[in-house]
Short mmCIF file of C-alpha atoms in Angstrom, two decimals:
data_model
loop_
_atom_site.label_atom_id
_atom_site.label_comp_id
_atom_site.label_asym_id
_atom_site.label_seq_id
_atom_site.Cartn_x
_atom_site.Cartn_y
_atom_site.Cartn_z
CA MET A 141 -108.24 -69.18 117.32
CA ASP A 142 -106.23 -66.04 116.95
CA LEU A 143 -104.39 -67.65 120.33
CA PHE A 144 -103.96 -70.78 118.58
CA TRP A 145 -102.15 -69.11 115.35
CA LYS A 146 -100.21 -67.02 117.96
CA ILE A 147 -98.97 -70.07 119.52
CA ILE A 148 -97.86 -71.04 116.41
CA GLY A 149 -95.95 -68.17 115.68
CA ILE A 150 -93.87 -68.22 119.05
CA LEU A 151 -92.60 -71.50 118.36
CA SER A 152 -92.19 -71.52 115.05
CA ILE A 153 -90.02 -68.21 115.53
CA LEU A 154 -88.32 -71.03 118.67
CA LEU A 155 -88.00 -73.85 116.15
CA VAL A 156 -86.16 -71.23 113.62
CA PHE A 157 -83.67 -69.76 115.93
CA PHE A 158 -82.58 -72.28 118.06
CA GLY A 159 -82.66 -74.96 114.85
CA SER A 160 -80.76 -71.74 113.50
CA MET A 161 -78.01 -71.26 116.46
CA TYR A 162 -77.86 -74.96 116.40
CA ASN A 163 -77.02 -75.17 112.75
CA LEU A 164 -73.95 -72.22 113.64
CA PHE A 165 -72.37 -74.44 116.04
CA ALA A 166 -72.36 -77.48 114.54
CA ALA A 167 -70.67 -75.79 111.23
CA GLU A 168 -68.43 -74.63 113.36
CA GLU A 169 -67.07 -77.89 114.94
CA TYR A 170 -67.15 -79.46 111.67
CA ALA A 171 -65.35 -76.44 109.37
CA LYS A 172 -62.64 -77.10 112.47
CA LYS A 173 -62.35 -80.86 112.08
CA LYS A 174 -62.78 -80.85 108.86
CA LEU A 175 -62.39 -77.68 107.13
CA ASN A 176 -58.74 -76.26 107.47
CA TYR A 177 -58.15 -75.72 104.24
CA ILE A 178 -61.32 -73.00 103.77
CA PRO A 179 -60.28 -69.13 105.61
CA SER A 180 -61.62 -68.73 108.61
CA ILE A 181 -63.23 -65.01 107.33
CA ILE A 182 -64.88 -67.02 103.98
CA ARG A 183 -66.67 -69.84 107.10
CA TYR A 184 -67.65 -66.18 108.81
CA ILE A 185 -69.59 -64.05 106.01
CA ALA A 186 -71.49 -68.03 105.37
CA TYR A 187 -72.06 -67.68 109.02
CA GLY A 188 -73.54 -64.08 108.49
CA ILE A 189 -75.53 -64.85 105.31
CA GLY A 190 -77.36 -67.71 107.66
CA ILE A 191 -78.01 -65.76 110.18
CA PHE A 192 -79.46 -63.23 107.73
CA CYS A 193 -81.55 -65.20 106.36
CA SER A 194 -82.65 -67.16 109.92
CA GLY A 195 -84.31 -63.31 109.87
CA TYR A 196 -85.59 -62.88 107.42
CA VAL A 197 -87.28 -66.27 107.55
CA ILE A 198 -88.35 -64.54 111.57
CA ASN A 199 -90.02 -61.94 110.35
CA VAL A 200 -91.36 -63.48 107.60
CA ILE A 201 -93.01 -65.56 110.44
CA VAL A 202 -94.33 -62.52 112.63
CA ASN A 203 -95.62 -60.76 109.78
CA ASN A 204 -98.39 -63.69 109.32
CA PHE A 205 -98.89 -64.93 112.08
CA MET A 206 -98.17 -62.44 115.01
#
C-alpha cells in the first residue's frame, strides 16, 4: 500500500509541474496576442506568483504522500 501512495504522489507532482508549465506557456502566448496593453513586468510578476503557488502545492504533496 505504501508503494501505491508513492506512485500517486509522484503522478500528482508531475501533473502539477507539467500543468503549471503548460499554463505559463499558454498564458504568455495569449498575452502576446491579446494583452499588449499590460506591461510585461506585471505579467512576469504574475507568472512568478503562479510558479510560487505551484511550488507550494508540490511541497504539500511531498509532505503528505512521500
